[in-house]
JSON list of C-alpha atoms in Angstrom, two decimals:
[
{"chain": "X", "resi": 148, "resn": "UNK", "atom": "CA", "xyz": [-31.89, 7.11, -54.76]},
{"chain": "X", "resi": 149, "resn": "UNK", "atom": "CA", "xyz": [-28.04, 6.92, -55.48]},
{"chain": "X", "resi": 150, "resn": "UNK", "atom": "CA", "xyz": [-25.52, 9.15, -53.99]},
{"chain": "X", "resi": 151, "resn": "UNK", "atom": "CA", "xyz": [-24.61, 9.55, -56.75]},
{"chain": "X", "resi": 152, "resn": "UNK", "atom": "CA", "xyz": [-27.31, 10.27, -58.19]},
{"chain": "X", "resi": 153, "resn": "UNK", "atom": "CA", "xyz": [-27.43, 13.91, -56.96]},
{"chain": "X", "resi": 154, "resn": "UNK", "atom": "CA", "xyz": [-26.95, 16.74, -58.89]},
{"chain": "X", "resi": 155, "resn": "UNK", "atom": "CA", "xyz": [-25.07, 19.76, -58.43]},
{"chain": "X", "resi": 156, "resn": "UNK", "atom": "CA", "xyz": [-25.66, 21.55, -54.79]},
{"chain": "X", "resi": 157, "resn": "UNK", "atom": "CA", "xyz": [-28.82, 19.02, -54.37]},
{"chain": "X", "resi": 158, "resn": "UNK", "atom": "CA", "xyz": [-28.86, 18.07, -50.51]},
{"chain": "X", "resi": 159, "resn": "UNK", "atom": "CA", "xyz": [-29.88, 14.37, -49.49]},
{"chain": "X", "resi": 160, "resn": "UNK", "atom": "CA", "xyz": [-30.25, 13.11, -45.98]},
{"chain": "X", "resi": 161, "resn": "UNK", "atom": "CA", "xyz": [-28.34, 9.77, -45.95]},
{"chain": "X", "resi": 162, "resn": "UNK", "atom": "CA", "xyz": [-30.99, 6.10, -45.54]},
{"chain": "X", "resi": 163, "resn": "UNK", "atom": "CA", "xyz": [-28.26, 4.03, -45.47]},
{"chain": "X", "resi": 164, "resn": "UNK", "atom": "CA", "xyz": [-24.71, 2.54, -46.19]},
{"chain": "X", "resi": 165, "resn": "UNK", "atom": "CA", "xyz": [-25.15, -0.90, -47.03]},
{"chain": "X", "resi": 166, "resn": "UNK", "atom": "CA", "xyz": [-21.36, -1.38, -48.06]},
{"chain": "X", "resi": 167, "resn": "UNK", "atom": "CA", "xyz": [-19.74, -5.16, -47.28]},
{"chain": "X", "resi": 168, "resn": "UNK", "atom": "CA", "xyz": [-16.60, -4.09, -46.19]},
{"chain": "X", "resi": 169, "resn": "UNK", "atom": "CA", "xyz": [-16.27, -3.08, -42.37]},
{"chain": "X", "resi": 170, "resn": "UNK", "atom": "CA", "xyz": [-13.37, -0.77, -42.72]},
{"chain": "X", "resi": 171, "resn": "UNK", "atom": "CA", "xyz": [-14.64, 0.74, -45.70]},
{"chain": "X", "resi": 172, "resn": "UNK", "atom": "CA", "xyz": [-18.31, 1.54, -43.11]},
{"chain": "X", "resi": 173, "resn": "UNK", "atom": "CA", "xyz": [-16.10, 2.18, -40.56]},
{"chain": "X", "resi": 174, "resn": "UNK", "atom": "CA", "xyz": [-13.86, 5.18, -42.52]},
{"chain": "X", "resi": 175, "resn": "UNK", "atom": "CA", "xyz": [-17.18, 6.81, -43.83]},
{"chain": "X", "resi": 176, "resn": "UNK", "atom": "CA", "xyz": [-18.42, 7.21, -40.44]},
{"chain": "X", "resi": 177, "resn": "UNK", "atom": "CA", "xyz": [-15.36, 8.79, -39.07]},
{"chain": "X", "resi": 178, "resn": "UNK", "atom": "CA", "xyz": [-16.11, 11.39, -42.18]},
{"chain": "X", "resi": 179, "resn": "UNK", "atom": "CA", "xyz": [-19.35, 11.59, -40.70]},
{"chain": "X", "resi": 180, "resn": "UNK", "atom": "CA", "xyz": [-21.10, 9.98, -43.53]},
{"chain": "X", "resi": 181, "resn": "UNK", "atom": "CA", "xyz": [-23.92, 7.88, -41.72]},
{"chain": "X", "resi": 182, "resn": "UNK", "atom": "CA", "xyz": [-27.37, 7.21, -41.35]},
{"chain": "X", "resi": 183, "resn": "UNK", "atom": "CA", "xyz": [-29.30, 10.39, -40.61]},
{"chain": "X", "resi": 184, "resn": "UNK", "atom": "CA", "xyz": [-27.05, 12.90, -42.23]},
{"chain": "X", "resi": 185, "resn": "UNK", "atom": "CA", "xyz": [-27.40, 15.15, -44.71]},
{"chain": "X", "resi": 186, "resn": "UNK", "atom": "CA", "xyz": [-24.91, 15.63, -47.35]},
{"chain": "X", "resi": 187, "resn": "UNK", "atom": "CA", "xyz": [-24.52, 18.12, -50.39]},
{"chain": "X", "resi": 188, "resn": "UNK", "atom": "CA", "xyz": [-23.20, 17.36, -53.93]},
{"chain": "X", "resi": 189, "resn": "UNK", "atom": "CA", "xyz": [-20.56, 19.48, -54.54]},
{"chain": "X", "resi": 190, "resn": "UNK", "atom": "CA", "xyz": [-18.49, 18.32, -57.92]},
{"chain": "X", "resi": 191, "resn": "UNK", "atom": "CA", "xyz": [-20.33, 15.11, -59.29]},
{"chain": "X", "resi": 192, "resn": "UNK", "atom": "CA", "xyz": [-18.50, 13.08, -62.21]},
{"chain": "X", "resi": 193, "resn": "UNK", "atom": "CA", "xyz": [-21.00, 12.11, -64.96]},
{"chain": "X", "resi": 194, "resn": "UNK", "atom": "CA", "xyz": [-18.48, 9.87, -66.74]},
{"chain": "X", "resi": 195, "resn": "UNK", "atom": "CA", "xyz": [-17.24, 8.28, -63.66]},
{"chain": "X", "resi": 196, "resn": "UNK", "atom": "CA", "xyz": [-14.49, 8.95, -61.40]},
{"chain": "X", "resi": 197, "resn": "UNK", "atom": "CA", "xyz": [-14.62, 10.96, -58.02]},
{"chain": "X", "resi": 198, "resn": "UNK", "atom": "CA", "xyz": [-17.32, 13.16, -56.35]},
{"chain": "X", "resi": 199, "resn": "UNK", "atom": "CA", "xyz": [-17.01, 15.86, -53.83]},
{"chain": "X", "resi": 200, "resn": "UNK", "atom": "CA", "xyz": [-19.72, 16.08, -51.26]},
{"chain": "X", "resi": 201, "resn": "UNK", "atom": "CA", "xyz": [-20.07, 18.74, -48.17]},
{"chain": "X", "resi": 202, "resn": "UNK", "atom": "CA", "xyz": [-20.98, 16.51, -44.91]},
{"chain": "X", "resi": 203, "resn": "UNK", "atom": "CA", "xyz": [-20.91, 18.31, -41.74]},
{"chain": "X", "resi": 204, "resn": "UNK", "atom": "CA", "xyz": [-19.22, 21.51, -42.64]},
{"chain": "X", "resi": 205, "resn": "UNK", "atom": "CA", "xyz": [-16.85, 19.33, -44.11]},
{"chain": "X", "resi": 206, "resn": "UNK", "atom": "CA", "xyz": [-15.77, 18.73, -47.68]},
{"chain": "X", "resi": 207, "resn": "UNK", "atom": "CA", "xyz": [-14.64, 15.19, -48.96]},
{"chain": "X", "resi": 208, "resn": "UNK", "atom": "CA", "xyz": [-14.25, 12.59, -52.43]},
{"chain": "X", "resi": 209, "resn": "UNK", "atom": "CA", "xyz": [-15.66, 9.64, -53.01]},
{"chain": "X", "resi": 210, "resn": "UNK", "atom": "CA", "xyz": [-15.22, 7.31, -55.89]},
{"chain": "X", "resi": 211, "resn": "UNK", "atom": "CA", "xyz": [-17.55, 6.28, -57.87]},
{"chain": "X", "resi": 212, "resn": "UNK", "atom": "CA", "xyz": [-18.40, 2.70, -56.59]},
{"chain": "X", "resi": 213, "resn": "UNK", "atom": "CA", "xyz": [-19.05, 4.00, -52.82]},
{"chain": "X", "resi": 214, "resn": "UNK", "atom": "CA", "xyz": [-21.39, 6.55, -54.34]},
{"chain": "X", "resi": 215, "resn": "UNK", "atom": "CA", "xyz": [-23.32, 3.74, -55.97]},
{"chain": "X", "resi": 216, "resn": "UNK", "atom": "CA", "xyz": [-23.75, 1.65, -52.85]},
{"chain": "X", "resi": 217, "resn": "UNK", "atom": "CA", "xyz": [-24.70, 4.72, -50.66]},
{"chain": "X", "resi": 218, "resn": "UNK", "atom": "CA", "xyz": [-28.68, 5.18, -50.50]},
{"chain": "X", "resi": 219, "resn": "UNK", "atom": "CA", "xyz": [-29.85, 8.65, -50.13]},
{"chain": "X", "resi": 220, "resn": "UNK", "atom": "CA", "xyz": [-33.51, 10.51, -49.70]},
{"chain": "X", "resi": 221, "resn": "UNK", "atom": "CA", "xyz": [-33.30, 13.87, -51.11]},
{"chain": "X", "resi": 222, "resn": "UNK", "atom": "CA", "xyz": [-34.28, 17.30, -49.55]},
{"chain": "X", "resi": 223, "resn": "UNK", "atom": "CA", "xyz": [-37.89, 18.75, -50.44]},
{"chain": "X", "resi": 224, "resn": "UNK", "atom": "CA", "xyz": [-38.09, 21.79, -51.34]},
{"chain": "X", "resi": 225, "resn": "UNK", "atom": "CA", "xyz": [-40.21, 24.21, -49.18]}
]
């Protein structure tokens, strides 16, 4: 799935960041956004626009089109 696909406080563990741009991989990593990590949906955008996410006791936006590109697995519940 879609980062932003997630709902509301739904937590995903990120698969992968195919993006083409190098400095566009390159920011998201130094916000800690990479392979392996899990990040929570904090204020998603149904009609487009920017998304909040929590990432490693972090908080941070994304637009829309990064959201799209990032693939995420989400959490099971237990």
């Amino acid at each position: 799935m879609k980062l932003k696909d997630l709902k509301k406080f739904e937590t995903a563990s990120i698969i992968e960041v195919p993006l083409d741009s190098p400095k566009v991989v390159q920011r998201l990593s130094d916000l800690g956004l990479q392979k392996g990590q899990k990040v929570t949906c904090l204020i998603g955008s149904p009609w487009g626009g920017v998304n909040s996410y929590r990432l490693s006791g972090g908080t941070f936006a994304l637009e829309d089109w990064i959201c799209e590109m990032v693939i995420v697995k989400k959490e099971s519940l237990k």
